[in-house]
Coordinates of C-alpha atoms and ligand atoms in Angstrom, one line a residue:
M12 CA -108.9 140.4 -152.1
E13 CA -109.3 142.7 -149.4
K14 CA -112.3 144.4 -148.6
G15 CA -110.7 147.5 -146.2
L16 CA -106.9 148.4 -145.6
L17 CA -107.3 151.5 -144.0
Y18 CA -104.2 152.3 -141.6
P19 CA -105.1 151.4 -137.9
V20 CA -105.9 153.9 -135.8
T21 CA -107.4 154.7 -131.9
N22 CA -110.3 156.6 -131.5
Q23 CA -113.4 157.5 -129.6
F24 CA -114.6 154.2 -131.3
R25 CA -111.3 152.2 -132.1
Q26 CA -109.1 150.6 -130.3
D27 CA -105.7 149.8 -132.3
Q28 CA -103.1 148.0 -130.1
K29 CA -99.3 146.2 -131.5
L30 CA -98.6 143.2 -131.0
D31 CA -94.8 143.5 -131.8
G32 CA -92.0 142.3 -129.5
I33 CA -90.8 138.9 -128.8
W34 CA -93.1 136.0 -130.4
D35 CA -92.5 132.3 -129.9
F36 CA -90.9 130.6 -133.4
K37 CA -90.4 127.2 -134.5
F38 CA -89.4 125.4 -137.9
D39 CA -91.8 123.0 -139.1
P40 CA -89.5 121.3 -141.9
E41 CA -91.9 118.3 -142.4
A42 CA -95.1 120.3 -142.2
K43 CA -96.7 118.3 -139.4
G44 CA -97.1 121.1 -137.2
E45 CA -101.2 120.9 -137.5
A46 CA -100.7 117.5 -137.0
K47 CA -98.6 118.3 -133.9
G48 CA -101.1 120.5 -132.2
W49 CA -99.1 123.8 -132.8
T50 CA -102.1 125.5 -133.7
T51 CA -102.4 126.1 -129.8
G52 CA -98.6 126.9 -129.8
F53 CA -95.5 124.7 -129.6
D54 CA -92.4 123.5 -126.8
D55 CA -88.9 124.3 -127.5
P56 CA -89.4 127.9 -129.2
I57 CA -87.1 130.3 -130.5
K58 CA -87.4 133.8 -128.9
M59 CA -88.2 135.8 -132.4
P60 CA -88.8 139.8 -132.4
V61 CA -91.3 141.1 -134.4
P62 CA -90.9 143.0 -137.1
A63 CA -88.3 141.2 -138.6
S64 CA -87.0 138.4 -141.2
F65 CA -86.0 135.7 -139.5
N66 CA -82.8 134.8 -141.4
D67 CA -79.9 137.0 -140.3
F68 CA -80.6 136.3 -136.7
F69 CA -78.8 133.1 -136.7
T70 CA -75.4 131.4 -136.7
D71 CA -75.7 128.5 -138.8
K72 CA -76.5 128.2 -142.8
D73 CA -79.7 125.6 -142.2
S74 CA -81.3 128.3 -140.3
R75 CA -81.0 131.3 -142.5
E76 CA -81.2 129.6 -145.6
Y77 CA -84.6 127.6 -144.3
T78 CA -87.2 127.1 -146.7
G79 CA -90.5 125.7 -146.1
D80 CA -93.1 125.8 -143.0
F81 CA -92.6 127.9 -140.0
W82 CA -94.0 128.9 -137.0
Y83 CA -95.1 131.7 -134.9
A84 CA -97.2 132.2 -131.6
K85 CA -98.2 134.9 -129.4
K86 CA -100.4 135.5 -125.9
F87 CA -102.3 138.3 -126.1
F88 CA -105.2 139.4 -123.6
V89 CA -108.4 140.8 -125.4
P90 CA -110.0 143.2 -122.4
T91 CA -113.7 143.2 -121.8
Y92 CA -113.8 146.6 -122.6
M93 CA -113.6 145.4 -126.8
D94 CA -117.0 143.6 -126.2
G95 CA -119.7 144.1 -128.5
K96 CA -116.6 145.3 -131.1
K97 CA -115.4 143.4 -133.7
I98 CA -112.5 141.9 -132.7
Q99 CA -109.3 142.0 -135.7
L100 CA -105.8 141.0 -136.0
R101 CA -104.3 142.7 -138.4
F102 CA -100.6 141.2 -139.9
G103 CA -98.2 144.4 -141.9
A104 CA -96.7 141.5 -143.9
A105 CA -96.3 137.9 -143.4
T106 CA -94.2 136.5 -146.4
H107 CA -95.0 134.9 -148.6
R108 CA -98.2 133.2 -147.1
A109 CA -99.8 132.3 -143.8
T110 CA -102.8 130.7 -142.2
V111 CA -103.8 132.6 -138.8
Y112 CA -105.1 130.3 -135.5
V113 CA -106.6 131.8 -132.5
N114 CA -107.1 129.4 -130.0
G115 CA -106.6 126.8 -132.2
Q116 CA -109.2 127.6 -134.4
E117 CA -108.4 128.2 -138.1
I118 CA -109.5 131.9 -139.0
R119 CA -107.8 132.5 -142.4
S120 CA -105.2 132.1 -145.1
H121 CA -103.4 134.6 -146.9
E122 CA -100.8 134.6 -149.9
G123 CA -98.6 137.6 -150.8
G124 CA -95.8 138.7 -148.8
F125 CA -96.1 142.5 -148.9
L126 CA -99.6 143.4 -148.6
P127 CA -101.4 143.7 -144.9
F128 CA -104.4 141.6 -144.1
T129 CA -107.1 141.7 -141.6
A130 CA -108.1 138.4 -139.6
D131 CA -111.6 138.9 -138.1
I132 CA -111.1 137.0 -134.7
T133 CA -114.3 138.1 -133.2
D134 CA -115.9 134.5 -132.6
A135 CA -112.4 132.9 -131.1
V136 CA -111.1 135.1 -128.3
K137 CA -112.1 135.1 -124.8
L138 CA -112.7 138.4 -123.7
G139 CA -111.0 138.8 -120.4
E140 CA -109.0 136.1 -120.7
E141 CA -105.3 135.6 -122.2
N142 CA -106.1 134.1 -126.2
I143 CA -103.0 132.7 -128.3
V144 CA -102.5 133.6 -132.1
T145 CA -100.8 130.8 -133.9
L146 CA -99.6 131.2 -137.7
K147 CA -98.7 128.4 -140.1
M148 CA -95.9 130.7 -142.4
N149 CA -94.0 129.3 -145.8
N150 CA -91.6 131.1 -147.7
E151 CA -91.2 129.0 -150.7
L152 CA -91.0 130.3 -154.0
H153 CA -92.9 129.1 -157.3
R154 CA -93.5 130.4 -161.0
D155 CA -97.0 130.7 -160.2
A156 CA -96.6 133.3 -157.2
L157 CA -95.1 136.5 -156.3
P158 CA -92.5 137.1 -156.3
A159 CA -91.4 134.6 -159.2
G160 CA -88.6 131.6 -158.5
D161 CA -88.6 128.1 -158.0
T162 CA -87.9 126.0 -154.7
A163 CA -85.3 123.2 -155.3
T164 CA -85.0 120.1 -152.7
L165 CA -81.4 119.2 -152.5
K166 CA -79.7 115.6 -152.2
N167 CA -79.4 116.4 -148.3
G168 CA -83.8 116.5 -148.2
K169 CA -83.2 120.5 -147.7
K170 CA -85.1 122.8 -149.7
M171 CA -83.6 125.8 -150.9
A172 CA -84.7 129.0 -152.7
K173 CA -84.3 129.6 -155.9
P174 CA -85.0 133.2 -156.8
F175 CA -85.7 134.6 -160.3
F176 CA -85.0 138.3 -158.7
D177 CA -82.2 139.9 -157.2
F178 CA -82.9 140.4 -153.3
Y179 CA -82.8 137.7 -150.5
N180 CA -85.7 136.0 -149.9
Y181 CA -86.1 137.6 -145.8
S182 CA -89.1 135.8 -144.5
G183 CA -91.8 136.2 -141.5
L184 CA -93.3 138.5 -139.9
N185 CA -91.9 141.9 -141.6
R186 CA -94.0 144.3 -140.5
S187 CA -96.0 144.7 -137.7
V188 CA -99.3 143.1 -136.0
H189 CA -101.9 145.1 -134.9
L190 CA -105.1 143.8 -132.2
L191 CA -107.8 146.0 -133.5
A192 CA -111.3 146.6 -131.9
V193 CA -113.9 148.8 -134.4
P194 CA -117.3 149.1 -134.1
Q195 CA -119.8 146.5 -135.6
N196 CA -120.8 149.0 -138.1
N197 CA -117.5 150.6 -139.0
I198 CA -115.7 152.4 -142.0
Y199 CA -113.7 150.3 -144.3
D200 CA -112.7 152.6 -146.8
Y201 CA -112.6 156.1 -148.2
S202 CA -111.2 157.7 -151.6
T203 CA -110.7 161.3 -152.9
T204 CA -109.6 163.2 -156.1
Y205 CA -108.9 166.2 -156.6
E206 CA -109.2 169.2 -158.5
V207 CA -106.7 172.1 -158.1
S208 CA -105.8 175.8 -159.3
E209 CA -104.3 178.7 -157.5
D210 CA -107.3 180.3 -155.6
Q211 CA -109.5 176.8 -154.8
A212 CA -109.0 173.0 -154.5
T213 CA -112.0 170.8 -154.8
V214 CA -111.4 167.6 -152.5
H215 CA -114.3 165.1 -154.2
Y216 CA -114.4 162.5 -152.1
R217 CA -116.6 158.9 -151.1
V218 CA -116.5 156.8 -147.6
D219 CA -117.9 153.4 -147.7
A220 CA -119.1 152.0 -144.4
T221 CA -120.2 148.3 -143.6
D222 CA -123.9 149.5 -142.9
G223 CA -125.1 153.1 -143.4
K224 CA -124.6 156.2 -145.9
D225 CA -124.8 159.0 -143.4
F226 CA -121.8 160.7 -143.3
K227 CA -120.5 163.9 -141.6
V228 CA -116.9 164.7 -143.2
S229 CA -114.7 167.7 -142.4
L230 CA -111.2 169.0 -143.5
S231 CA -108.7 171.2 -141.4
D232 CA -105.5 172.7 -142.1
E233 CA -102.2 171.8 -140.6
D234 CA -103.4 174.5 -137.4
G235 CA -106.8 172.3 -136.9
N236 CA -109.1 174.9 -138.2
V237 CA -111.8 173.5 -140.6
V238 CA -111.7 174.9 -143.7
A239 CA -114.7 173.1 -145.5
T240 CA -117.1 170.4 -144.5
S241 CA -119.9 168.3 -146.4
E242 CA -122.3 165.2 -145.8
G243 CA -123.2 162.1 -147.2
Q244 CA -121.3 159.0 -148.4
T245 CA -119.9 161.2 -151.4
G246 CA -119.6 164.8 -151.9
D247 CA -117.0 167.8 -152.4
L248 CA -115.0 169.6 -150.0
V249 CA -114.3 173.2 -151.4
V250 CA -110.9 174.7 -150.1
K251 CA -110.4 178.3 -150.9
N252 CA -106.7 179.6 -151.3
P253 CA -105.3 176.3 -150.3
T254 CA -101.8 175.4 -149.7
L255 CA -100.8 172.6 -152.1
W256 CA -98.9 169.6 -151.5
Q257 CA -95.9 170.2 -153.7
V258 CA -92.9 168.4 -154.8
R259 CA -90.4 169.3 -152.0
D260 CA -92.7 171.1 -149.8
A261 CA -95.5 169.1 -148.4
Y262 CA -98.9 170.3 -146.7
L263 CA -101.1 167.9 -145.3
Y264 CA -104.7 168.4 -144.6
T265 CA -107.0 166.0 -142.0
I266 CA -109.9 164.6 -143.9
K267 CA -112.4 163.7 -140.9
F268 CA -115.6 161.1 -141.4
E269 CA -118.3 160.4 -139.3
L270 CA -120.3 157.7 -139.4
L271 CA -123.9 158.7 -138.2
D272 CA -126.7 156.2 -137.1
A273 CA -130.0 157.7 -136.2
G274 CA -128.1 161.2 -136.1
K275 CA -125.3 159.8 -133.2
A276 CA -121.9 159.1 -134.4
V277 CA -120.7 155.2 -134.1
D278 CA -117.5 155.4 -136.0
E279 CA -115.2 158.1 -136.9
Y280 CA -112.0 157.9 -139.2
A281 CA -109.2 160.7 -140.1
D282 CA -106.6 160.5 -141.8
E283 CA -104.1 163.2 -143.9
I284 CA -104.5 163.9 -147.4
G285 CA -102.5 166.1 -149.4
L286 CA -104.2 168.8 -152.2
R287 CA -102.5 167.7 -155.2
T288 CA -103.0 166.5 -158.8
I289 CA -100.9 163.9 -161.0
E290 CA -101.1 163.9 -164.6
I291 CA -99.1 162.7 -167.6
K292 CA -99.6 165.4 -170.9
G293 CA -97.1 164.7 -173.8
H294 CA -93.6 163.8 -172.4
E295 CA -94.2 165.4 -169.2
I296 CA -95.2 164.3 -165.9
L297 CA -97.4 167.1 -164.1
V298 CA -97.8 167.5 -160.6
N299 CA -100.4 170.4 -159.8
H300 CA -100.0 171.3 -163.6
K301 CA -96.4 172.1 -163.3
S302 CA -94.2 169.4 -165.3
V303 CA -91.4 167.2 -162.9
Y304 CA -88.3 166.1 -163.0
L305 CA -87.9 163.0 -161.2
R306 CA -84.3 162.4 -159.7
G307 CA -84.2 160.0 -157.0
F308 CA -83.8 155.9 -156.5
G309 CA -85.1 152.4 -156.4
R310 CA -84.7 151.4 -152.9
H311 CA -85.0 147.7 -150.9
E312 CA -86.6 147.4 -147.4
D313 CA -83.4 145.9 -146.1
S314 CA -81.3 146.1 -143.5
I315 CA -78.6 144.6 -141.2
Y316 CA -80.0 142.3 -138.7
A317 CA -83.5 142.5 -139.0
G318 CA -84.0 142.1 -143.0
R319 CA -86.5 142.8 -145.2
A320 CA -88.3 144.3 -141.8
F321 CA -89.8 147.5 -141.7
D322 CA -87.5 149.8 -139.5
L323 CA -88.3 153.5 -138.5
N324 CA -85.0 154.3 -137.7
V325 CA -83.8 153.2 -141.1
E326 CA -86.6 154.8 -142.7
R327 CA -85.7 157.8 -141.1
R328 CA -82.2 158.3 -142.0
D329 CA -83.1 157.1 -146.2
M330 CA -85.7 160.1 -146.0
N331 CA -83.2 162.3 -144.7
L332 CA -80.3 160.5 -147.3
M333 CA -82.7 161.5 -150.1
K334 CA -83.3 165.3 -148.9
W335 CA -79.9 165.9 -148.2
I336 CA -78.8 164.3 -151.9
G337 CA -81.4 166.3 -154.3
A338 CA -84.2 163.6 -154.5
N339 CA -87.6 163.8 -154.9
S340 CA -88.8 160.3 -155.6
F341 CA -88.0 156.8 -155.2
R342 CA -89.3 153.4 -156.8
S343 CA -90.7 151.0 -153.9
S344 CA -88.9 148.2 -155.9
H345 CA -89.7 145.8 -156.1
Y346 CA -92.7 145.2 -153.6
P347 CA -95.3 147.6 -151.8
Y348 CA -93.7 148.6 -148.7
D349 CA -94.5 149.5 -145.4
E350 CA -97.6 152.0 -145.0
Q351 CA -95.0 154.2 -142.7
V352 CA -93.0 154.8 -145.9
Y353 CA -95.9 156.3 -147.9
K354 CA -96.8 158.6 -144.6
F355 CA -93.0 159.7 -144.7
A356 CA -93.1 160.5 -148.1
D357 CA -96.5 162.2 -147.5
R358 CA -94.7 164.5 -145.0
E359 CA -91.5 165.1 -146.9
G360 CA -93.1 166.0 -150.5
I361 CA -91.5 162.7 -152.1
L362 CA -92.8 160.8 -155.1
I363 CA -93.7 157.2 -155.2
T364 CA -93.7 154.9 -158.2
D365 CA -95.4 152.2 -156.1
E366 CA -94.9 148.6 -157.5
V367 CA -96.4 145.3 -156.6
P368 CA -94.0 142.5 -156.2
A369 CA -94.4 141.1 -159.7
V370 CA -90.7 140.4 -160.5
G371 CA -88.8 137.4 -161.9
F372 CA -91.4 136.8 -164.6
K373 CA -88.2 136.8 -166.9
M374 CA -86.5 133.6 -167.5
A375 CA -83.7 134.5 -169.4
A376 CA -82.9 137.8 -167.1
A377 CA -83.0 135.2 -164.1
S378 CA -80.5 132.7 -166.0
F379 CA -77.7 134.2 -163.8
L380 CA -80.3 133.6 -161.1
G381 CA -81.0 129.9 -161.9
G382 CA -84.1 130.7 -164.2
L383 CA -84.6 128.8 -167.5
N384 CA -83.9 130.4 -171.0
Q385 CA -87.3 130.9 -172.6
S386 CA -90.4 133.0 -172.6
F387 CA -91.8 133.0 -168.8
F388 CA -95.3 133.9 -170.4
D389 CA -95.5 130.5 -172.5
G390 CA -95.4 128.9 -169.1
H391 CA -98.1 126.5 -167.9
W392 CA -98.1 128.7 -164.3
I393 CA -99.8 131.3 -165.9
D394 CA -103.0 131.2 -165.1
E395 CA -102.8 130.7 -161.7
L396 CA -99.7 133.4 -161.7
Y397 CA -102.4 136.1 -162.9
K398 CA -105.1 135.3 -160.2
K399 CA -102.4 136.6 -157.5
H400 CA -100.7 139.0 -159.4
I401 CA -104.4 141.2 -159.9
D402 CA -105.1 140.1 -156.7
Q403 CA -101.7 142.0 -155.3
V404 CA -102.0 145.1 -157.5
K405 CA -105.8 145.3 -156.5
D406 CA -104.8 145.2 -152.8
M407 CA -101.6 147.7 -153.5
I408 CA -104.2 150.2 -155.1
K409 CA -106.9 150.0 -152.1
R410 CA -104.1 150.1 -149.8
D411 CA -102.0 152.7 -151.2
K412 CA -104.5 155.3 -153.1
N413 CA -104.8 158.1 -150.4
H414 CA -101.5 159.2 -149.9
P415 CA -100.2 162.1 -152.0
S416 CA -97.0 160.6 -152.4
V417 CA -98.5 158.0 -154.9
L418 CA -97.3 158.9 -158.5
A419 CA -97.9 156.2 -160.3
W420 CA -98.8 152.5 -160.0
S421 CA -95.9 149.8 -161.4
L422 CA -97.5 146.5 -162.2
C423 CA -94.7 144.5 -162.7
N424 CA -90.6 144.9 -162.7
E425 CA -88.7 143.6 -166.0
P426 CA -91.5 141.0 -167.3
D427 CA -90.3 139.1 -170.6
T428 CA -92.2 141.4 -173.0
S429 CA -90.6 140.7 -176.4
T430 CA -92.7 137.8 -176.8
D431 CA -96.2 137.2 -178.5
S432 CA -97.1 135.9 -175.2
A433 CA -96.8 138.4 -173.5
V434 CA -99.6 140.7 -175.0
P435 CA -102.7 139.0 -173.8
Y436 CA -101.0 138.8 -170.3
F437 CA -100.9 142.6 -170.2
T438 CA -103.9 143.5 -172.0
K439 CA -106.0 141.5 -169.8
L440 CA -103.5 143.3 -166.8
F441 CA -103.9 147.0 -168.0
N442 CA -108.0 146.0 -168.4
D443 CA -108.7 145.1 -165.0
S444 CA -106.4 147.5 -163.6
K445 CA -107.5 150.7 -165.4
D446 CA -110.6 151.6 -162.8
L447 CA -108.6 150.4 -159.3
D448 CA -107.2 154.2 -158.7
P449 CA -109.9 157.0 -158.3
E450 CA -107.6 159.1 -159.1
K451 CA -106.4 157.3 -162.3
R452 CA -102.8 157.9 -161.5
P453 CA -100.3 156.9 -164.4
R454 CA -100.0 152.8 -164.6
T455 CA -96.5 151.0 -166.0
F456 CA -93.7 148.9 -165.4
T457 CA -89.9 148.5 -166.1
L458 CA -88.5 147.4 -169.2
N459 CA -85.3 145.2 -169.1
E460 CA -82.8 146.0 -171.4
D461 CA -83.8 142.9 -173.7
D462 CA -87.0 144.8 -174.1
T463 CA -86.1 147.5 -176.4
F464 CA -88.2 150.0 -178.3
E465 CA -87.5 147.6 -181.5
T466 CA -88.3 144.2 -179.5
S467 CA -90.7 144.5 -176.7
K468 CA -94.3 143.8 -178.3
C469 CA -96.2 145.7 -174.8
L470 CA -95.1 149.5 -175.4
K471 CA -98.8 150.7 -175.9
F472 CA -99.5 149.9 -172.4
P473 CA -97.6 151.7 -170.0
D474 CA -98.6 155.5 -169.4
F475 CA -94.8 156.4 -168.9
Y476 CA -91.8 154.3 -169.5
L477 CA -89.6 153.2 -166.7
L478 CA -86.2 151.8 -168.3
N479 CA -83.6 149.6 -166.7
R480 CA -80.4 150.0 -169.0
Y481 CA -76.9 148.8 -167.8
P482 CA -74.3 149.8 -170.5
G483 CA -71.1 150.1 -168.4
W484 CA -72.1 147.1 -166.2
Y485 CA -73.7 144.2 -168.0
H486 CA -72.5 144.9 -170.7
K487 CA -70.2 146.9 -172.8
W488 CA -68.6 147.6 -169.1
G489 CA -65.0 149.0 -168.3
Y490 CA -62.8 150.5 -170.9
E491 CA -65.8 149.7 -173.6
I492 CA -68.3 151.7 -171.7
S493 CA -68.0 154.1 -174.7
D494 CA -69.7 151.8 -176.4
G495 CA -72.3 151.3 -174.0
E496 CA -73.1 154.7 -174.3
A497 CA -73.7 154.5 -178.1
G498 CA -75.9 152.0 -177.9
L499 CA -77.9 154.1 -175.5
R500 CA -77.7 156.5 -177.6
A501 CA -78.7 154.6 -180.6
E502 CA -82.1 153.3 -178.8
L503 CA -83.0 156.6 -177.5
D504 CA -82.9 158.0 -181.5
E505 CA -85.3 155.2 -181.9
W506 CA -87.7 156.4 -179.6
K507 CA -87.1 159.7 -180.3
N508 CA -87.7 159.3 -184.2
S509 CA -90.7 157.4 -183.0
D510 CA -94.4 158.6 -182.9
I511 CA -94.2 157.6 -179.2
D512 CA -94.8 160.7 -176.8
K513 CA -94.8 159.6 -173.4
P514 CA -92.2 160.3 -171.0
I515 CA -89.4 158.3 -170.2
V516 CA -87.8 157.7 -166.7
F517 CA -84.7 155.7 -166.4
S518 CA -85.5 153.6 -163.2
E519 CA -82.3 151.5 -163.5
Y520 CA -78.8 151.8 -163.9
G521 CA -75.8 151.4 -162.1
A522 CA -72.6 150.0 -161.0
D523 CA -71.3 147.4 -158.4
T524 CA -69.3 149.8 -156.2
E525 CA -67.0 148.2 -153.1
P526 CA -66.8 151.5 -150.9
G527 CA -62.9 152.5 -150.4
L528 CA -61.7 150.4 -153.5
H529 CA -60.1 153.5 -155.6
K530 CA -58.2 152.9 -158.4
L531 CA -56.7 156.1 -161.2
P532 CA -57.3 155.8 -163.5
S533 CA -60.8 154.0 -162.7
I534 CA -61.5 150.1 -163.0
M535 CA -64.5 148.4 -162.3
W536 CA -66.1 148.3 -158.8
S537 CA -64.1 151.3 -157.8
E538 CA -66.0 154.4 -156.8
E539 CA -64.1 156.4 -159.8
Y540 CA -65.7 153.7 -162.1
Q541 CA -69.3 154.4 -160.1
I542 CA -69.1 158.2 -160.8
E543 CA -67.8 157.7 -164.4
L544 CA -70.5 155.2 -165.3
L545 CA -73.6 157.7 -163.7
D546 CA -72.0 160.5 -165.5
M547 CA -72.0 158.7 -168.7
F548 CA -76.0 158.1 -168.1
D549 CA -75.9 162.0 -167.1
R550 CA -74.6 163.1 -170.5
V551 CA -77.2 161.0 -172.2
F552 CA -80.4 162.2 -169.9
D553 CA -79.4 165.6 -170.3
S554 CA -79.6 164.9 -174.8
Y555 CA -82.6 164.4 -174.6
D556 CA -86.2 166.0 -173.5
F557 CA -88.1 163.0 -173.3
I558 CA -86.2 162.0 -170.6
R559 CA -87.9 163.3 -167.4
G560 CA -86.7 161.0 -164.1
E561 CA -83.0 159.6 -163.3
Q562 CA -83.6 157.0 -160.6
P563 CA -80.3 155.1 -160.4
W564 CA -80.0 151.6 -158.8
N565 CA -79.8 151.7 -155.7
L566 CA -80.6 153.9 -152.5
A567 CA -78.0 151.5 -150.3
D568 CA -76.3 148.3 -150.6
F569 CA -78.7 145.3 -150.2
Q570 CA -78.5 142.0 -149.2
T571 CA -79.4 139.2 -152.4
V572 CA -78.8 135.3 -152.7
E573 CA -74.9 134.3 -152.4
G574 CA -73.2 133.4 -155.9
N575 CA -70.3 134.4 -158.2
M576 CA -71.6 137.9 -159.1
R577 CA -72.2 139.3 -155.7
V578 CA -70.0 140.2 -153.0
N579 CA -72.1 140.0 -150.2
G580 CA -75.2 141.4 -151.9
N581 CA -75.8 144.0 -154.4
K582 CA -73.2 147.0 -153.8
K583 CA -74.9 149.4 -156.2
G584 CA -75.6 151.5 -153.4
I585 CA -75.2 155.3 -153.7
F586 CA -75.0 154.6 -149.8
T587 CA -73.5 151.7 -148.1
R588 CA -75.9 149.1 -146.5
D589 CA -75.5 151.0 -143.2
R590 CA -76.6 154.3 -144.9
Q591 CA -73.1 156.1 -145.4
P592 CA -72.1 158.2 -148.5
K593 CA -69.9 156.3 -151.3
A594 CA -67.7 158.7 -153.2
V595 CA -70.9 159.1 -156.0
A596 CA -73.4 160.4 -153.5
F597 CA -71.3 163.8 -153.3
Y598 CA -71.2 163.8 -157.5
L599 CA -75.0 162.8 -157.3
K600 CA -76.1 165.6 -154.5
K601 CA -73.9 168.5 -156.5
R602 CA -76.1 167.8 -160.0
W603 CA -79.3 167.1 -158.2
T604 CA -79.2 170.6 -155.7
S605 CA -77.8 172.2 -158.7
L606 CA -81.9 171.8 -159.7
P607 CA -84.3 173.6 -158.5
L608 CA -86.1 171.3 -156.0
D609 CA -90.0 171.7 -157.7
Y610 CA -88.2 171.2 -161.5
Ligands
CKU11 C1 -80.9 142.9 -165.0 C2 -82.4 142.9 -164.1 C3 -82.4 144.3 -163.5 N1 -82.2 144.7 -162.3 C4 -83.5 144.3 -161.1 C5 -83.0 144.8 -159.6 O1 -83.2 144.3 -158.9 C6 -81.4 143.8 -159.8 O2 -80.6 144.1 -158.3 C7 -80.7 145.2 -160.8 C8 -78.6 144.4 -160.4 O3 -78.5 143.2 -161.5 O4 -77.6 145.1 -160.3 C9 -80.9 144.3 -162.1

């Protein structure tokens, strides 16, 4: 678990320099890089862009599909003005694990390919000189790691990723690398909680520094006017006649913390926050005490060329597509996204269900991807897995807790909850995570269609339900879709007649659709069928008032493992992988823009 995960800033006390660009890269299939001295660099490097997944740049299959150890290296200069500071390297995402060396000195290791970590290199760097950072990385999949899968060894000795999940195992330095210089005595974390009413908002804050509790705190509006001040490690900022952060109508204040030593400022950290509250009341999801109906998508960080790398250009396009279609939310399926995604959503007033990469915890569902047909939670790997799982839940919440756009935390995607062995695992997970978020936002996980009202043994844990349902695609498909609708209604009638009074959001449903394939009457894979399937689901959604959200799968087509069920990836996108609309996009736009924005 990381001590602090504040997003890097430059100010009068801090320096943030990105090391993005071309790095040296080399595969290490024999895992002998250390023995060969690669900790201080290596010959015959491949010139590799960062941030980027390495896979799709290559023209040979062995390189694209490479699984095992691989290395990055980059020379960087540390200016003398950083002398006296704590000097750090911050990696936005190293997928899936990394060991960091600076000038040949091992600094630290990190497990988990979708959350940042910081390496303190103060004692390893040479000031006023060129230094070298190298990373030994590895992208193998294991049942006791997130995301879950296996790594097979083929008869030719090459390793192969066997994901228990439906997205490509893109690997590498997928997000930016920052060279940071911060004061020895620095602010490393803060949190806020809110009370809001028409004429007043109160921001309860807490701020933590490595040494000292003497702080000055201010809150400014979007015009730079200071609207409230406070002092001390904890306190309240009271705003009269506030402009609240609303769904699709965002307003961001700037909170600024100054750390004082003997009355003199020695560090400062400023960030944008939104004044809003999140509640679940009965089967309603409330933002600022007002019921919200979620409409949006499951997504992936995925694009042509750079794979899973964060790309500002793609994110700008995706945000515009979501605004165009009338969406107000998305789930960060199936892993926490780059921090800049949350900043975009903060600005656009879009709600995020933030999901940790606990995906593939279900052998049966993974069977078409090569899993086994048994209960995942009966496995011998569970104890080791749990340590990594809760560690990444802690870091996800620590990193993302101050974003107004974060609505809820999804602690798992489609776990195997129909067996008794899942219950102790989820009991521990929900106990260990209940105090991590100062705002106590709702916690949930997605329920696969094997995990129904009848069969799941873990329905008591989620604060609201995320249902992934695929009648019309994975069963009762084509002309049989009417039986699919009947089955869906039968399950929802059980929820309706039960004593459960929590919101249900449909977090996945959809049909693979080849853009440009038209058929009258429809046929599966045609654009017409995708519309028919969504129209069936929408008829069902409109029949039950406890359904408080619809998030079809997926915003855009995305890459998966190759297989006889995938046509160059998953084609359930409402938009193509190059972000152009399929016919269904116009159907959804008409439905969603007919609803008030803040409905
Ligand atoms: C059946 C598993 C649920 N869901 C997970 C998601 O990651 C997949 O892409 C999606 C699908 O198969 O299209 C199904």
